[in-house]
Tab-separated table of C-alpha atoms and ligand atoms in Angstrom:
chain	number	residue	atom	x	y	z
A	12	UNK	CA	114.967	87.627	106.949
A	13	UNK	CA	112.155	85.142	106.829
A	14	UNK	CA	109.306	85.510	104.388
A	15	UNK	CA	106.637	86.263	106.965
A	16	UNK	CA	108.650	89.152	108.308
A	17	UNK	CA	109.270	90.507	104.796
A	18	UNK	CA	105.545	90.283	104.009
A	19	UNK	CA	104.720	92.006	107.285
A	20	UNK	CA	107.122	94.869	106.592
A	21	UNK	CA	105.804	95.181	103.022
A	22	UNK	CA	102.222	95.445	104.279
A	23	UNK	CA	103.280	98.127	106.755
A	24	UNK	CA	104.788	100.017	103.820
A	25	UNK	CA	101.536	99.746	101.839
A	26	UNK	CA	99.488	100.898	104.831
A	27	UNK	CA	101.806	103.883	105.308
A	28	UNK	CA	101.484	104.817	101.612
A	29	UNK	CA	97.681	104.655	101.890
A	30	UNK	CA	97.695	106.850	105.001
A	31	UNK	CA	99.887	109.292	103.142
A	32	UNK	CA	97.515	109.395	100.138
A	33	UNK	CA	94.531	109.950	102.461
A	34	UNK	CA	96.343	112.756	104.307
A	35	UNK	CA	97.040	114.508	100.998
A	36	UNK	CA	93.390	114.230	99.913
A	37	UNK	CA	92.196	115.482	103.309
A	38	UNK	CA	94.505	118.490	102.997
A	39	UNK	CA	93.239	119.307	99.486
A	40	UNK	CA	89.658	118.902	100.710
A	41	UNK	CA	90.158	121.149	103.709
A	42	UNK	CA	91.513	123.860	101.401
A	43	UNK	CA	88.476	123.552	99.131
A	44	UNK	CA	85.873	123.387	101.911
A	45	UNK	CA	85.419	127.194	102.209
A	46	UNK	CA	83.500	126.859	98.891
A	47	UNK	CA	80.875	124.892	100.816
A	48	UNK	CA	80.960	126.808	104.111
A	49	UNK	CA	78.770	129.703	102.984
A	50	UNK	CA	75.823	127.321	103.108
A	51	UNK	CA	76.889	124.165	104.923
A	52	UNK	CA	78.682	126.114	107.685
A	53	UNK	CA	82.194	125.871	109.064
A	54	UNK	CA	81.156	122.872	111.175
A	55	UNK	CA	79.373	121.224	108.240
A	56	UNK	CA	76.078	121.233	110.140
A	57	UNK	CA	74.307	123.732	107.876
A	58	UNK	CA	74.586	127.486	108.437
A	59	UNK	CA	71.599	128.676	110.511
A	60	UNK	CA	69.722	131.683	109.227
A	61	UNK	CA	66.796	132.727	111.391
A	62	UNK	CA	64.830	129.571	112.189
A	63	UNK	CA	65.968	127.965	108.936
A	64	UNK	CA	69.263	126.757	107.531
A	65	UNK	CA	71.104	127.675	104.358
A	66	UNK	CA	71.728	123.994	103.627
A	67	UNK	CA	71.395	120.550	105.219
A	68	UNK	CA	73.985	119.093	107.587
A	69	UNK	CA	76.753	117.051	106.011
A	70	UNK	CA	77.311	115.288	109.365
A	71	UNK	CA	75.696	111.881	109.061
A	72	UNK	CA	74.270	112.788	105.637
A	73	UNK	CA	73.309	109.690	103.667
A	74	UNK	CA	74.474	111.374	100.457
A	75	UNK	CA	77.851	112.469	101.878
A	76	UNK	CA	78.556	109.059	103.411
A	77	UNK	CA	76.818	106.826	100.889
A	78	UNK	CA	77.608	105.756	97.335
A	79	UNK	CA	80.410	108.065	96.146
A	80	UNK	CA	78.969	108.191	92.602
A	81	UNK	CA	75.886	109.982	93.990
A	82	UNK	CA	77.958	112.419	96.039
A	83	UNK	CA	80.035	113.193	92.946
A	84	UNK	CA	76.875	113.875	90.936
A	85	UNK	CA	75.522	116.220	93.639
A	86	UNK	CA	78.749	118.228	93.730
A	87	UNK	CA	79.227	118.348	89.947
A	88	UNK	CA	75.591	118.887	88.910
A	89	UNK	CA	73.906	120.386	91.983
A	90	UNK	CA	70.368	119.629	93.200
A	91	UNK	CA	67.227	121.102	91.643
A	92	UNK	CA	65.429	123.365	94.126
A	93	UNK	CA	62.068	121.653	94.645
A	94	UNK	CA	61.252	122.767	98.214
A	95	UNK	CA	61.757	125.762	100.496
A	96	UNK	CA	63.336	123.589	103.212
A	97	UNK	CA	66.653	125.425	102.890
A	98	UNK	CA	67.452	129.043	102.113
A	99	UNK	CA	70.379	128.210	99.823
A	100	UNK	CA	70.604	126.369	96.570
A	101	UNK	CA	72.967	123.518	95.748
A	102	UNK	CA	74.416	124.885	92.542
A	103	UNK	CA	76.505	122.783	90.141
A	104	UNK	CA	80.148	123.121	91.173
A	105	UNK	CA	81.715	121.414	88.172
A	106	UNK	CA	83.724	124.497	87.234
A	107	UNK	CA	85.173	124.913	90.739
A	108	UNK	CA	86.154	121.224	90.877
A	109	UNK	CA	87.621	120.801	87.425
A	110	UNK	CA	90.626	118.863	88.741
A	111	UNK	CA	90.205	115.216	89.747
A	112	UNK	CA	92.507	115.732	92.748
A	113	UNK	CA	90.293	118.548	94.034
A	114	UNK	CA	87.094	116.584	93.488
A	115	UNK	CA	88.601	113.541	95.223
A	116	UNK	CA	89.859	115.829	98.005
A	117	UNK	CA	86.534	117.499	98.771
A	118	UNK	CA	84.713	114.158	98.645
A	119	UNK	CA	87.241	112.461	100.938
A	120	UNK	CA	87.194	115.459	103.281
A	121	UNK	CA	83.445	115.627	103.822
A	122	UNK	CA	83.271	111.813	104.104
A	123	UNK	CA	85.852	111.967	106.920
A	124	UNK	CA	84.979	115.147	108.833
A	125	UNK	CA	82.150	116.265	111.172
A	126	UNK	CA	82.113	112.751	112.681
A	127	UNK	CA	81.711	111.068	109.268
A	128	UNK	CA	83.780	107.943	108.607
A	129	UNK	CA	83.285	106.824	105.014
A	130	UNK	CA	85.684	105.549	102.370
A	131	UNK	CA	88.393	107.619	100.696
A	132	UNK	CA	87.732	108.689	97.093
A	133	UNK	CA	90.850	108.537	94.911
A	134	UNK	CA	91.534	110.921	92.001
A	135	UNK	CA	91.155	107.909	89.644
A	136	UNK	CA	87.659	107.264	91.030
A	137	UNK	CA	86.790	110.969	90.836
A	138	UNK	CA	87.806	110.947	87.178
A	139	UNK	CA	85.586	107.914	86.506
A	140	UNK	CA	82.595	109.638	88.198
A	141	UNK	CA	83.159	112.744	86.100
A	142	UNK	CA	83.003	110.589	82.957
A	143	UNK	CA	79.959	108.710	84.290
A	144	UNK	CA	78.002	111.970	84.693
A	145	UNK	CA	79.376	113.802	81.638
A	146	UNK	CA	76.114	113.487	79.696
A	147	UNK	CA	73.932	114.726	82.552
A	148	UNK	CA	73.182	118.402	81.919
A	149	UNK	CA	70.418	118.958	84.501
A	150	UNK	CA	70.865	119.186	88.283
A	151	UNK	CA	70.107	116.032	90.264
A	152	UNK	CA	66.618	115.639	91.740
A	153	UNK	CA	65.784	114.051	95.102
A	154	UNK	CA	63.762	111.392	93.216
A	155	UNK	CA	66.734	110.470	91.045
A	156	UNK	CA	69.037	110.349	94.085
A	157	UNK	CA	66.636	107.984	95.907
A	158	UNK	CA	66.450	105.786	92.832
A	159	UNK	CA	70.265	105.573	92.692
A	160	UNK	CA	70.505	104.855	96.441
A	161	UNK	CA	68.540	101.578	96.031
B	208	HEC	C1	75.094	128.414	97.966
B	208	HEC	C2	74.830	127.408	98.952
B	208	HEC	C3	75.558	126.082	98.876
B	208	HEC	C4	76.886	125.854	98.649
B	208	HEC	C5	77.980	126.882	98.404
B	208	HEC	C6	77.074	124.421	98.716
B	208	HEC	N1	75.880	123.802	98.978
B	208	HEC	FE1	75.576	121.795	99.183
B	208	HEC	N2	73.595	122.112	99.424
B	208	HEC	C7	72.978	123.343	99.454
B	208	HEC	C8	71.533	123.155	99.601
B	208	HEC	C9	70.497	124.231	99.693
B	208	HEC	C10	71.315	121.772	99.628
B	208	HEC	C11	69.950	121.070	99.703
B	208	HEC	C12	69.353	121.052	98.320
B	208	HEC	C13	67.898	120.649	98.274
B	208	HEC	O1	67.576	119.543	98.720
B	208	HEC	O2	67.107	121.460	97.794
B	208	HEC	C14	72.633	121.150	99.536
B	208	HEC	C15	72.843	119.785	99.568
B	208	HEC	C16	74.073	119.182	99.593
B	208	HEC	C17	74.298	117.778	99.810
B	208	HEC	C18	73.219	116.746	100.085
B	208	HEC	C19	73.067	116.650	101.594
B	208	HEC	C20	71.909	115.792	102.021
B	208	HEC	O3	72.124	114.878	102.838
B	208	HEC	O4	70.782	116.031	101.593
B	208	HEC	C21	75.644	117.568	99.775
B	208	HEC	C22	76.370	116.262	99.968
B	208	HEC	C23	76.252	118.859	99.530
B	208	HEC	N3	75.272	119.815	99.423
B	208	HEC	C24	77.603	119.056	99.432
B	208	HEC	C25	78.199	120.298	99.161
B	208	HEC	C26	79.620	120.484	99.023
B	208	HEC	C27	80.659	119.392	99.166
B	208	HEC	C28	79.814	121.806	98.767
B	208	HEC	C29	81.110	122.521	98.491
B	208	HEC	C30	81.980	121.925	97.504
B	208	HEC	C31	78.511	122.443	98.756
B	208	HEC	N4	77.564	121.492	99.008
B	208	HEC	C32	78.290	123.794	98.539
B	208	HEC	C33	73.600	124.576	99.365
B	208	HEC	C34	74.940	124.772	99.093
């Protein structure tokens, strides 16, 4: 076999392995998503309650689709309730996502559902984010999130 063909077949193999890893993360994320549904809704658009919503839409959300370190912080530490815009509260979910596979799964899932198309988050990355935020004891604030988005 010539080298080009071998390289081509090898790259197909790598692509298949990556697809497989993504599929596994998406499956783990889908299983964990009911934890978020009570507020963000089954369709991720935010559960309506009267003329308000329990929580913002994850579809097209800058936080969901943006820098994964910020999304990880929001899930692990929650968001301080500073306004009455939403009926719910984004509580810290560190305890529910104690495994790196689960954290990577939920992040990958919401970044690739509801029309979102953002990068996969691997368990290795999830672990690094957990370490990055280990010292943060307070929930995130909108001001801090905006600062980090710059
Ligand atoms: C008990 C209700 C509740 C649950 C459960 C919940 N959230 Fe939230 N979430 C909120 C509320 C309320 C906000 C808005 C917080 C604010 O700005 O005051 C929010 C904000 C967010 C945001 C920021 C969205 C944006 O663009 O502003 C993300 C991302 C998010 N939640 C992800 C999740 C994920 C993932 C889960 C499940 C693992 C989850 N949430 C579970 C209530 C909830």
